[in-house]
Coordinates of N, CA and C and ligand atoms in Angstrom, one line a residue:
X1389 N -14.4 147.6 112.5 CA -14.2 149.0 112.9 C -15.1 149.9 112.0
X1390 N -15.7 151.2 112.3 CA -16.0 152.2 112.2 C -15.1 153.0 111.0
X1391 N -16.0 152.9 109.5 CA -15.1 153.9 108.9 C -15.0 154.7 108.5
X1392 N -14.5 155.7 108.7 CA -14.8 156.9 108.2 C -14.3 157.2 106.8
X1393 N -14.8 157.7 106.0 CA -13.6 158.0 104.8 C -13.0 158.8 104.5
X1394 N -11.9 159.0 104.7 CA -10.7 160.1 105.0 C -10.3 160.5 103.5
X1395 N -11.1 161.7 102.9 CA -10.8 161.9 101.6 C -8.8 162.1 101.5
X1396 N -8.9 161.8 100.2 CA -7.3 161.9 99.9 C -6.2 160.8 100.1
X1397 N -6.8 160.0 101.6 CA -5.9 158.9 102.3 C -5.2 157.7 101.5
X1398 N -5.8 157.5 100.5 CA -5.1 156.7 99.4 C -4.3 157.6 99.0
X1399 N -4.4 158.6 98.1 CA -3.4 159.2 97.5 C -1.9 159.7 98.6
X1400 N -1.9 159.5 99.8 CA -1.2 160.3 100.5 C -0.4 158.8 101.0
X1401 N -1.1 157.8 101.2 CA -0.5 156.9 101.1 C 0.4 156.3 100.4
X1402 N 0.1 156.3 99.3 CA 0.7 156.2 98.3 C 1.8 156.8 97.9
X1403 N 1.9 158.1 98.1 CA 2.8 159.1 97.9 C 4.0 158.7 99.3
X1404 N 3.5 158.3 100.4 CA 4.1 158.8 101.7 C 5.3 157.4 101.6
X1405 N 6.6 157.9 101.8 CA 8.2 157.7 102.0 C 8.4 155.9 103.1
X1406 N 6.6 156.6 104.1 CA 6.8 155.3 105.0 C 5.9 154.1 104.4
X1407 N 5.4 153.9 103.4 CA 4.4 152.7 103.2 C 5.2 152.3 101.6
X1408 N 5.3 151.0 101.9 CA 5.4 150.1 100.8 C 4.7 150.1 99.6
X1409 N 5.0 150.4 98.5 CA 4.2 150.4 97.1 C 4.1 148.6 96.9
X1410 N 5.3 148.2 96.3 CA 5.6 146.8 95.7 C 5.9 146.3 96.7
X1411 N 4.8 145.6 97.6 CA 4.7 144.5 98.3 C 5.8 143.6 98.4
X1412 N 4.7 142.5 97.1 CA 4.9 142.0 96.9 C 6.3 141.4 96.4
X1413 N 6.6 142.5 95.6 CA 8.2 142.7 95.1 C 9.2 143.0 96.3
X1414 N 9.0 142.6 97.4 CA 9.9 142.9 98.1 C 10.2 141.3 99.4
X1415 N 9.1 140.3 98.6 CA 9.5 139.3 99.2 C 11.1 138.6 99.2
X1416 N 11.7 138.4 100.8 CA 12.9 137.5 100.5 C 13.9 138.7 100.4
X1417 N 13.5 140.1 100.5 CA 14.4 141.5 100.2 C 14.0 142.3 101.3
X1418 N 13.3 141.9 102.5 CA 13.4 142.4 103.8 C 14.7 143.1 104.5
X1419 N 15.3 142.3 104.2 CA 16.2 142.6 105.3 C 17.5 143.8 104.6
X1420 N 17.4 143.4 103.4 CA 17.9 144.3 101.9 C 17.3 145.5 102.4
X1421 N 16.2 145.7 102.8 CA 16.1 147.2 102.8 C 15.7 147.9 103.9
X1422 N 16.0 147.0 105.4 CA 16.2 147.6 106.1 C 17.6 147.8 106.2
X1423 N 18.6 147.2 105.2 CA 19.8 147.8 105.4 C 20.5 147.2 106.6
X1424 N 20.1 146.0 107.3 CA 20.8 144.9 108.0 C 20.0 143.9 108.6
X1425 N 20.5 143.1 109.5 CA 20.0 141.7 109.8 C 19.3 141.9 111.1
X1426 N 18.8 143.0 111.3 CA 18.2 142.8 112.5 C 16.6 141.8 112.3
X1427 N 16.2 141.6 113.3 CA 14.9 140.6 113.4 C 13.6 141.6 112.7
X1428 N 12.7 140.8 111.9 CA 11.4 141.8 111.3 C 9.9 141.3 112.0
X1429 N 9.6 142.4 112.7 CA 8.6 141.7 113.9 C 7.4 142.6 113.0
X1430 N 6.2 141.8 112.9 CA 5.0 142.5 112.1 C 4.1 142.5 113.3
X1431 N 3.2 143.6 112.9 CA 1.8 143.5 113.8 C 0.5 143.7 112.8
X1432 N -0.5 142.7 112.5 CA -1.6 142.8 111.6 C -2.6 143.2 112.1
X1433 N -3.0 144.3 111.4 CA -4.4 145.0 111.6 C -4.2 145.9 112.8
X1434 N -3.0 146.6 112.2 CA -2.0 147.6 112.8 C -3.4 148.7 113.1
X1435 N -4.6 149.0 112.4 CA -5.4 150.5 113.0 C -4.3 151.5 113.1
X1436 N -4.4 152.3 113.9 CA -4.1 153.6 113.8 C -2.5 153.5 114.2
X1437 N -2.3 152.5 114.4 CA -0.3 152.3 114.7 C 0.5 152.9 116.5
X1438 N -0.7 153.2 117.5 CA 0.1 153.6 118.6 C 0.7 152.5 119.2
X1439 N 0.5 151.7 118.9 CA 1.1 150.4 119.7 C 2.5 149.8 119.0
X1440 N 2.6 149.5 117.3 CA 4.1 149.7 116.4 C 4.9 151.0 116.2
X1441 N 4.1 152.0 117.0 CA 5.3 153.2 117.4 C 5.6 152.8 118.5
X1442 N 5.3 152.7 119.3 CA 6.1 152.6 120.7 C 6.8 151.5 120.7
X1443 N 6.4 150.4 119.8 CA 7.6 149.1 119.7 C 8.4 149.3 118.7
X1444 N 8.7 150.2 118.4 CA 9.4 151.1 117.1 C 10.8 151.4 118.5
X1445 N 10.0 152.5 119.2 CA 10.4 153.5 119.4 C 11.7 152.8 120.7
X1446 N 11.2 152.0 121.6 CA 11.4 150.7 122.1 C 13.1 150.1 121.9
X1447 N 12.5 149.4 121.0 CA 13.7 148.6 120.5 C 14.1 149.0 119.0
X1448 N 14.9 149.9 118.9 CA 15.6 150.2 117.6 C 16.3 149.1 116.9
X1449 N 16.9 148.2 117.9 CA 17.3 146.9 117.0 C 16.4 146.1 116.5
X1450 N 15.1 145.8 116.2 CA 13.9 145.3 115.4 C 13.5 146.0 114.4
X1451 N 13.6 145.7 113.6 CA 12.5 146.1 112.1 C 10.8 145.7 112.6
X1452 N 10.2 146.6 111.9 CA 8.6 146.8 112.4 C 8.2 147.1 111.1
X1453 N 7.2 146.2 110.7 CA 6.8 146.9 109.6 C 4.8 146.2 110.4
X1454 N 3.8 147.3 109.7 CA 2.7 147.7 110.3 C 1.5 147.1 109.3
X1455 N 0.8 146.3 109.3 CA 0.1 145.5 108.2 C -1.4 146.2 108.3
X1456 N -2.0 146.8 107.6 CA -3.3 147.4 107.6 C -4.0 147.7 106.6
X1457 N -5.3 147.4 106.2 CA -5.6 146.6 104.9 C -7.1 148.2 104.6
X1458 N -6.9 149.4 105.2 CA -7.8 150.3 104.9 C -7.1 152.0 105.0
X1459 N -6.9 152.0 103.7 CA -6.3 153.5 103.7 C -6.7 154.6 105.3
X1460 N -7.8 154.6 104.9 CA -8.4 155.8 106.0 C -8.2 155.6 107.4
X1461 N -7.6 154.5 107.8 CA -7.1 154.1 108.9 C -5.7 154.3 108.8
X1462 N -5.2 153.5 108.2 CA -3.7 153.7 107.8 C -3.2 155.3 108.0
X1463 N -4.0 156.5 107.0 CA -3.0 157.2 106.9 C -3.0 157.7 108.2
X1464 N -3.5 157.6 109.6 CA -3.3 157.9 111.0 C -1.8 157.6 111.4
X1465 N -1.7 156.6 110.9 CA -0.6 156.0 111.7 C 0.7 156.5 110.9
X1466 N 0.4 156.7 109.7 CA 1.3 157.5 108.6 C 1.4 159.1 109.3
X1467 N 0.5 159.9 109.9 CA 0.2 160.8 110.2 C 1.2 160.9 111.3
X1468 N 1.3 159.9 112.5 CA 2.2 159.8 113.9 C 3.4 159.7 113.0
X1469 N 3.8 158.5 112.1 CA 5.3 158.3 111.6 C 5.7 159.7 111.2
X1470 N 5.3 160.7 109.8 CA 5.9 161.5 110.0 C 6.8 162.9 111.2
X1471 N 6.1 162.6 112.1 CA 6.8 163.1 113.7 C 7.8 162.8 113.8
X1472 N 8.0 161.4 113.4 CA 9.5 161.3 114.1 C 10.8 160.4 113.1
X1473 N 10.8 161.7 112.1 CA 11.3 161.1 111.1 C 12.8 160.1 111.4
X1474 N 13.2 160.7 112.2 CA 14.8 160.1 112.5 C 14.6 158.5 113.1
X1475 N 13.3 157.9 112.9 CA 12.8 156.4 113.2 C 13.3 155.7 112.1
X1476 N 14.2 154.9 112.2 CA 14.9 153.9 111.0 C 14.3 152.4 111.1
X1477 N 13.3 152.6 111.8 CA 12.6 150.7 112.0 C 11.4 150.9 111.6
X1478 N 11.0 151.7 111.0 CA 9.3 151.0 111.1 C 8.5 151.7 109.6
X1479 N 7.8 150.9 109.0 CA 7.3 151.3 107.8 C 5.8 150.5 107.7
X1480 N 5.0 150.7 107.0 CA 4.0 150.3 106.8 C 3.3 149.9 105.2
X1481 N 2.5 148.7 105.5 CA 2.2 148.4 104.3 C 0.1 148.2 103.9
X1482 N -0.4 148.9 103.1 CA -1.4 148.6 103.0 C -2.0 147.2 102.3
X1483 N -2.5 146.5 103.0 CA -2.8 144.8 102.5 C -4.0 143.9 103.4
X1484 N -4.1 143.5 102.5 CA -5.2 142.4 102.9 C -4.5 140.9 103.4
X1485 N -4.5 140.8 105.1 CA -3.4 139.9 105.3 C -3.5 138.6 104.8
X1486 N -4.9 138.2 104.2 CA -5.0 137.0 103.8 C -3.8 136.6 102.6
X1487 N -3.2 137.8 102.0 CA -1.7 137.6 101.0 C -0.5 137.7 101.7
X1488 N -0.6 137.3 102.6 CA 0.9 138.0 103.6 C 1.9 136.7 103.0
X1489 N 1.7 135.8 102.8 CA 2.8 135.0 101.9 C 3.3 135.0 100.8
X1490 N 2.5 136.6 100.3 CA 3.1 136.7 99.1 C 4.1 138.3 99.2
X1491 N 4.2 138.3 100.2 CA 4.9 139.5 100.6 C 6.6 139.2 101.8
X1492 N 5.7 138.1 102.7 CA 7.3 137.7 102.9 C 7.6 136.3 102.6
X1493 N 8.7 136.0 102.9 CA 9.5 134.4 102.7 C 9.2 133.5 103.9
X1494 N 9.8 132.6 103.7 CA 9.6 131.8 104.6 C 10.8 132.3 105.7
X1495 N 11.1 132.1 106.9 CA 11.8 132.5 108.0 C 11.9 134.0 107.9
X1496 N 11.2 134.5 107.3 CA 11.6 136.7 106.7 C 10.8 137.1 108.7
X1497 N 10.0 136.4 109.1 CA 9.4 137.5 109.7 C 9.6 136.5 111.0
X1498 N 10.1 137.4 112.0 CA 10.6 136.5 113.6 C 9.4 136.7 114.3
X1499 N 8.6 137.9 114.3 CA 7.2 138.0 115.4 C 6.1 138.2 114.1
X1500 N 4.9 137.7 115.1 CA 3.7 138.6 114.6 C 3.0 139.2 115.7
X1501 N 2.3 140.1 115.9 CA 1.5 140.7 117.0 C 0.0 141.0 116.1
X1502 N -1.5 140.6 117.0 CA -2.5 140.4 116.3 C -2.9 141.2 117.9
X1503 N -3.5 142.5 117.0 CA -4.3 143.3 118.6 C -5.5 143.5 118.3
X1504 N -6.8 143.1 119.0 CA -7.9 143.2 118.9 C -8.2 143.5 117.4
X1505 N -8.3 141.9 116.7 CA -8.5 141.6 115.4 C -10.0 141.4 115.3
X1506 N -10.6 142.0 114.2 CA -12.3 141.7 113.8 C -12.6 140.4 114.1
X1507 N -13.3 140.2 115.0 CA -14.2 139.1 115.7 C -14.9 138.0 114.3
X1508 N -15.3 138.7 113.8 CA -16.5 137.8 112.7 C -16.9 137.0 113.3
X1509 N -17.8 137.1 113.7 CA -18.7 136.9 114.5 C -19.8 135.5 113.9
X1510 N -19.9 135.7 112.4 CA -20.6 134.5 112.1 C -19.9 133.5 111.8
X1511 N -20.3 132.1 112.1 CA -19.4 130.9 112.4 C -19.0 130.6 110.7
X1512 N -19.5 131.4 109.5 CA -19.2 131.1 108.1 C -18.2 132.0 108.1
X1513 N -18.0 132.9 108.3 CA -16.8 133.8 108.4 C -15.5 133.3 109.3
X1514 N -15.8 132.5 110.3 CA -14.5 131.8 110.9 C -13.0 132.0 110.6
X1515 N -13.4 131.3 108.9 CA -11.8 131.4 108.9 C -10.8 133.1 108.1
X1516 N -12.0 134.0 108.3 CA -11.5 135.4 107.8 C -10.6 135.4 109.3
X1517 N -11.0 135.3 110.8 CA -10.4 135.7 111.7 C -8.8 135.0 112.1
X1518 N -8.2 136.6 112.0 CA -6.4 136.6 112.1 C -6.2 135.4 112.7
X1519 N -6.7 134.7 113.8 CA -6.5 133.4 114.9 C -6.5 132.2 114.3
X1520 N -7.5 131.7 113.1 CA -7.9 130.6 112.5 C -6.9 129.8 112.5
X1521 N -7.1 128.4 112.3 CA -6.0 127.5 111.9 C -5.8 127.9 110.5
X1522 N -6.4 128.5 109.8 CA -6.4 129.2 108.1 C -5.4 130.0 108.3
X1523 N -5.0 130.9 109.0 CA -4.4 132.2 109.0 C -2.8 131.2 109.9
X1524 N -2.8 130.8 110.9 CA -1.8 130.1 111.5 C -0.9 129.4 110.6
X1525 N -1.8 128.9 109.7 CA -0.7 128.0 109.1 C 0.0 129.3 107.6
X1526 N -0.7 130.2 107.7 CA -0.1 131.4 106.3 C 1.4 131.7 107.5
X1527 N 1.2 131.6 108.6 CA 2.0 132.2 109.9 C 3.2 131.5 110.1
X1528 N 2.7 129.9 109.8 CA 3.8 129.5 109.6 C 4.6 129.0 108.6
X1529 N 4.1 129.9 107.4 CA 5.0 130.0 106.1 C 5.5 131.3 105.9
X1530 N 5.6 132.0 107.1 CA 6.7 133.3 107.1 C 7.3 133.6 108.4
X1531 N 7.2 132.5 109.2 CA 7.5 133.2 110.7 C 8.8 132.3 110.8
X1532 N 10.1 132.5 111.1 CA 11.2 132.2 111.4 C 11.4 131.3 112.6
X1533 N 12.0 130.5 112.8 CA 12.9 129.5 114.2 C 12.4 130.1 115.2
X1534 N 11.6 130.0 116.4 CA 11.6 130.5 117.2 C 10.7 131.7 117.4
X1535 N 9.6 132.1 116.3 CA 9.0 133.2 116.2 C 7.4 132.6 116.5
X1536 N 7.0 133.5 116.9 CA 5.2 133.1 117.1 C 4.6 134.3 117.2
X1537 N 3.1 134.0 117.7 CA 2.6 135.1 117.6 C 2.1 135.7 119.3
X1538 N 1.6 136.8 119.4 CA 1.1 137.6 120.6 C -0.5 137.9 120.1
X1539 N -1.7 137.6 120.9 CA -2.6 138.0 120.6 C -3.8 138.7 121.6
X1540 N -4.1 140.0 121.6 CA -5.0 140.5 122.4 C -5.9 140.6 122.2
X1541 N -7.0 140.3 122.6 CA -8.6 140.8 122.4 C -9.4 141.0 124.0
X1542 N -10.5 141.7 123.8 CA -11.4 141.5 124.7 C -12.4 141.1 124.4
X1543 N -12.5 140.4 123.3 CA -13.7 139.4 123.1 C -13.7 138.2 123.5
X1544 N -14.5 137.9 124.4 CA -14.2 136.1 124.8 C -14.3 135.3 123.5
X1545 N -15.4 135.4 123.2 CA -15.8 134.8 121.9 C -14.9 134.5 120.5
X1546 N -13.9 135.4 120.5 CA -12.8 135.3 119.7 C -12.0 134.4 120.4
X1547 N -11.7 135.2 121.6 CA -10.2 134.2 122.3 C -10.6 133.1 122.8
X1548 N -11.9 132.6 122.9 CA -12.0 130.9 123.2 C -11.9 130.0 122.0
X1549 N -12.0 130.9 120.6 CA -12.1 130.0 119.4 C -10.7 130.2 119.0
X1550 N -9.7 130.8 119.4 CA -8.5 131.4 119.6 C -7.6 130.4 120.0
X1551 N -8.1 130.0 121.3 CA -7.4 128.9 122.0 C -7.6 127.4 121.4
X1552 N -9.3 127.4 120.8 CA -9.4 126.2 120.1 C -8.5 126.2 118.7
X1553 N -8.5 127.2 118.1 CA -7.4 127.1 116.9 C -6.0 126.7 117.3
X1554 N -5.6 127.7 118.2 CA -3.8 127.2 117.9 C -4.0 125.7 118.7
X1555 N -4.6 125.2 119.4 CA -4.6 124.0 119.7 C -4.3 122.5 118.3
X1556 N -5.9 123.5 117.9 CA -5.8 122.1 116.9 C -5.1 121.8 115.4
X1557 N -4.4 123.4 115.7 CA -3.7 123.5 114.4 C -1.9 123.2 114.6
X1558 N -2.3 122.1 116.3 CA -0.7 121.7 116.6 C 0.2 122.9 117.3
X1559 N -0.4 124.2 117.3 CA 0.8 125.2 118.0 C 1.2 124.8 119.4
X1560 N 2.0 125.2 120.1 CA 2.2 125.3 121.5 C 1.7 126.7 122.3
X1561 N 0.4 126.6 123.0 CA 0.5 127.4 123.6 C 1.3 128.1 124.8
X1562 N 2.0 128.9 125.0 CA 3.1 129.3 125.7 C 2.2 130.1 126.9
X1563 N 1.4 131.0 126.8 CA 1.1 131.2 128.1 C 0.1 132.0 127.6
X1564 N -1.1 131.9 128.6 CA -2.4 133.0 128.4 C -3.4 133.7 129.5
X1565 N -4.1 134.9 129.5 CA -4.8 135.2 130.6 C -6.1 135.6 130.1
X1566 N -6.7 135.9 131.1 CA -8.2 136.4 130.2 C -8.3 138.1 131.2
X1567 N -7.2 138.4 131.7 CA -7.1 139.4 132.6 C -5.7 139.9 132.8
X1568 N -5.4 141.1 131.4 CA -3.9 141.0 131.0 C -3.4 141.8 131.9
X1569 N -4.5 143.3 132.3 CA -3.7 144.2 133.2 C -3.6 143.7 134.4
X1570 N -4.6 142.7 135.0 CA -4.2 142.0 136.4 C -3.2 140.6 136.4
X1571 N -2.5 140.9 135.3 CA -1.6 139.1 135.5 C -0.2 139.4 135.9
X1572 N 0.4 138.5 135.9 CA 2.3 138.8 135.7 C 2.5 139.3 134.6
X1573 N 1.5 139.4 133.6 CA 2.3 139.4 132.1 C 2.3 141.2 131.7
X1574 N 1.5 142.2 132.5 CA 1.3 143.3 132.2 C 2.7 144.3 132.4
X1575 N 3.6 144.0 132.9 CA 4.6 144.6 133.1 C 5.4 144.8 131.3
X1576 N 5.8 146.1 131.2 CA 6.0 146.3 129.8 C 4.9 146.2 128.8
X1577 N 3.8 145.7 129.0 CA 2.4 146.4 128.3 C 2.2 147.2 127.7
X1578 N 2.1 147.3 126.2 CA 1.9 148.4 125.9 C 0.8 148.5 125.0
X1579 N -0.3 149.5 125.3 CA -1.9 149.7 125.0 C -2.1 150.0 123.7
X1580 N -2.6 149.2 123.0 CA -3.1 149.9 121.8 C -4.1 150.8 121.9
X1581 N -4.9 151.5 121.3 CA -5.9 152.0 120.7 C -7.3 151.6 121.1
X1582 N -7.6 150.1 120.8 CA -8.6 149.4 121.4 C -8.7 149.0 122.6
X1583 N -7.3 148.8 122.7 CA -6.9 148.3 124.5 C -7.7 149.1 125.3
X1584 N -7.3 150.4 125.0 CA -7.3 151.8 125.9 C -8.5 151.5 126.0
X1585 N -9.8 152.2 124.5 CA -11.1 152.4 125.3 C -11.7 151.3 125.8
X1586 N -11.2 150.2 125.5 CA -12.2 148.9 126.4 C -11.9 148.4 127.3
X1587 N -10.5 148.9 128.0 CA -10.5 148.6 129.3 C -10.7 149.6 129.9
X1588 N -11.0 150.9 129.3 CA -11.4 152.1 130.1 C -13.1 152.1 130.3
X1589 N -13.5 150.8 129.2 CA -15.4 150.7 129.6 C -15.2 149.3 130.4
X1590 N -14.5 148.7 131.3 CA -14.3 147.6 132.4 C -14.3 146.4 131.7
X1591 N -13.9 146.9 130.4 CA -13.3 144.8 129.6 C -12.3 144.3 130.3
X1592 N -12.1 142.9 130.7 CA -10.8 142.7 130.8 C -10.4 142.7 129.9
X1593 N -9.3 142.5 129.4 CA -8.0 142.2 128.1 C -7.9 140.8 128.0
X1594 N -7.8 139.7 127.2 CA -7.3 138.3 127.2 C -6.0 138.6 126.2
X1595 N -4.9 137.5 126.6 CA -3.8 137.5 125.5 C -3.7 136.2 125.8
X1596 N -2.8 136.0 124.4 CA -2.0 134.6 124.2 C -1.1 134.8 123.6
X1597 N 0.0 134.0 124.0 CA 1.2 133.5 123.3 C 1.6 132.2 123.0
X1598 N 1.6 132.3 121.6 CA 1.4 130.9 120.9 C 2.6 130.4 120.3
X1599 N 3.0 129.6 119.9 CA 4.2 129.0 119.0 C 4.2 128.1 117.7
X1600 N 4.1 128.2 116.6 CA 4.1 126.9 115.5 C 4.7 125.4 116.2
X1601 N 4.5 124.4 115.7 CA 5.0 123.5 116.6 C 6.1 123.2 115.6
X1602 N 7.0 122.4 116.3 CA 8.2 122.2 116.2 C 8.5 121.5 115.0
X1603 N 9.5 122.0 113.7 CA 9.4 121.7 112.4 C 8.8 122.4 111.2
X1604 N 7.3 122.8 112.1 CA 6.9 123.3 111.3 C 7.0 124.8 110.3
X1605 N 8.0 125.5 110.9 CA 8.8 126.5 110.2 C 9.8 126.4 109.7
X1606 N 9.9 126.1 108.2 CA 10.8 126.2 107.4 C 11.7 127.0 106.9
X1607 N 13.0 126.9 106.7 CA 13.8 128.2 106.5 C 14.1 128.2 104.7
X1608 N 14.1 126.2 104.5 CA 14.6 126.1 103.3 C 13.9 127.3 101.8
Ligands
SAH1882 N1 -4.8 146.9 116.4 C1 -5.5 148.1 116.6 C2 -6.8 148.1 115.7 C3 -7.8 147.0 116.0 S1 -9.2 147.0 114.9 C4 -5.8 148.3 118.0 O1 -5.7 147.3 118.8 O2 -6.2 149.4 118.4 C5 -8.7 145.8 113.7 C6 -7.9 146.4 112.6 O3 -7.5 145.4 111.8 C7 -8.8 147.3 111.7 O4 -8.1 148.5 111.5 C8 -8.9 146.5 110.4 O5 -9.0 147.3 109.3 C9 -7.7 145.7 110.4 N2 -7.8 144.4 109.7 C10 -8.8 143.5 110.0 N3 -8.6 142.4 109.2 C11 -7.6 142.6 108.4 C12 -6.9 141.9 107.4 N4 -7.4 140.7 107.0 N5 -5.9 142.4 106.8 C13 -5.4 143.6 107.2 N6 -6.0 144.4 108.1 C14 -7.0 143.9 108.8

């Protein structure tokens, strides 16, 4: 992504009611502070947040918390949250997701959502990208019974090394297209940010839905 530097966006983050200070100190205390047992669905490399507002906004019975690892992006989405303060589901945390096991527990987090994640493009960089069997298996040391991930891109080149990861890293793939607004699966769709201008310049969309394989998520 494109970044601009949004003077002040650290400090305002920091300050702002909706973003997590102590991370890490809040592993295993999820659910402690959303104040009940509803399910904690994450989306990484949340950008500017229009897509965990609207699944905010959605389903009030889900906790949403927004994973984004660059202030000056972040405070956008910080920018929409304040709007609608009477939102009791959704908060955000600034991080670099390669630590996301040090932020939740094991079975803490039921979904992950990965929308048009940085490509890296060089085959030495491989295992920086969200999809890796690198990143899958951090996925499945915090993702709960039954939880997996959603993944959109319009990069082929991601989503074929995409499908080769959860493969060989044993997930189940559950269903996928390389043409998301023309499938069955577009019904309830909802556009991110990147979605929008690249299928507005004639990208298709590819998604997947993946699953840890069976066992491999631990509650103990
Ligand atoms: N999901 C948004 C933004 C996509 S751009 C959309 O679909 O519109 C990818 C975003 O992921 C960028 O904002 C980038 O800063 C963030 N990101 C990439 N790698 C990350 C990582 N390892 N940890 C946290 N955020 C990451």
């Amino acid at each position: 992504m494109r970044l601009k530097n949004v003077p002040g966006s650290r400090e305002a983050i920091a300050e702002s009611e909706y973003t997590i200070k102590d991370a890490e100190g809040m592993k295993g205390k999820w659910h402690e502070f959303f104040g009940n047992n509803n399910p904690i669905h994450i989306e990484i490399g949340m950008g500017k947040g229009t897509f965990i507002m609207e699944l905010a906004r959605r389903n009030p019975n889900i906790n949403y918390i927004g994973i984004e690892k660059y202030s000056s992006v972040l405070i956008r989405a910080v920018e929409k949250r304040i709007q609608e303060p009477e939102m009791q589901n959704l908060y955000f945390i600034r991080m670099e997701a390669e630590y996301i096991e040090n932020v939740f527990d094991k079975g803490e987090v039921a979904y992950i959502y990965l929308n048009f994640s940085d490509p890296w493009p060089k085959d030495r960089h491989a295992k920086r990208r969200l999809t890796s069997r690198q990143f899958l298996k951090r996925y499945e040391g915090i993702l709960a019974p039954g939880g997996g991930i959603t993944f959109k891109t319009d990069n082929v080149s991601l989503f074929d090394f995409s499908l080769v990861e959860v493969k060989e890293a044993g997930w189940k793939l559950e269903n996928s297209t390389r043409d998301l607004h023309h499938s069955e699966y577009v019904e309830g769709n909802i556009m991110t940010e990147y979605e929008k201008k690249f299928s507005e310049m004639g990208n298709p969309i590819c998604r997947l839905v993946a699953f840890p394989p069976e066992g491999a998520v631990k509650t103990d």
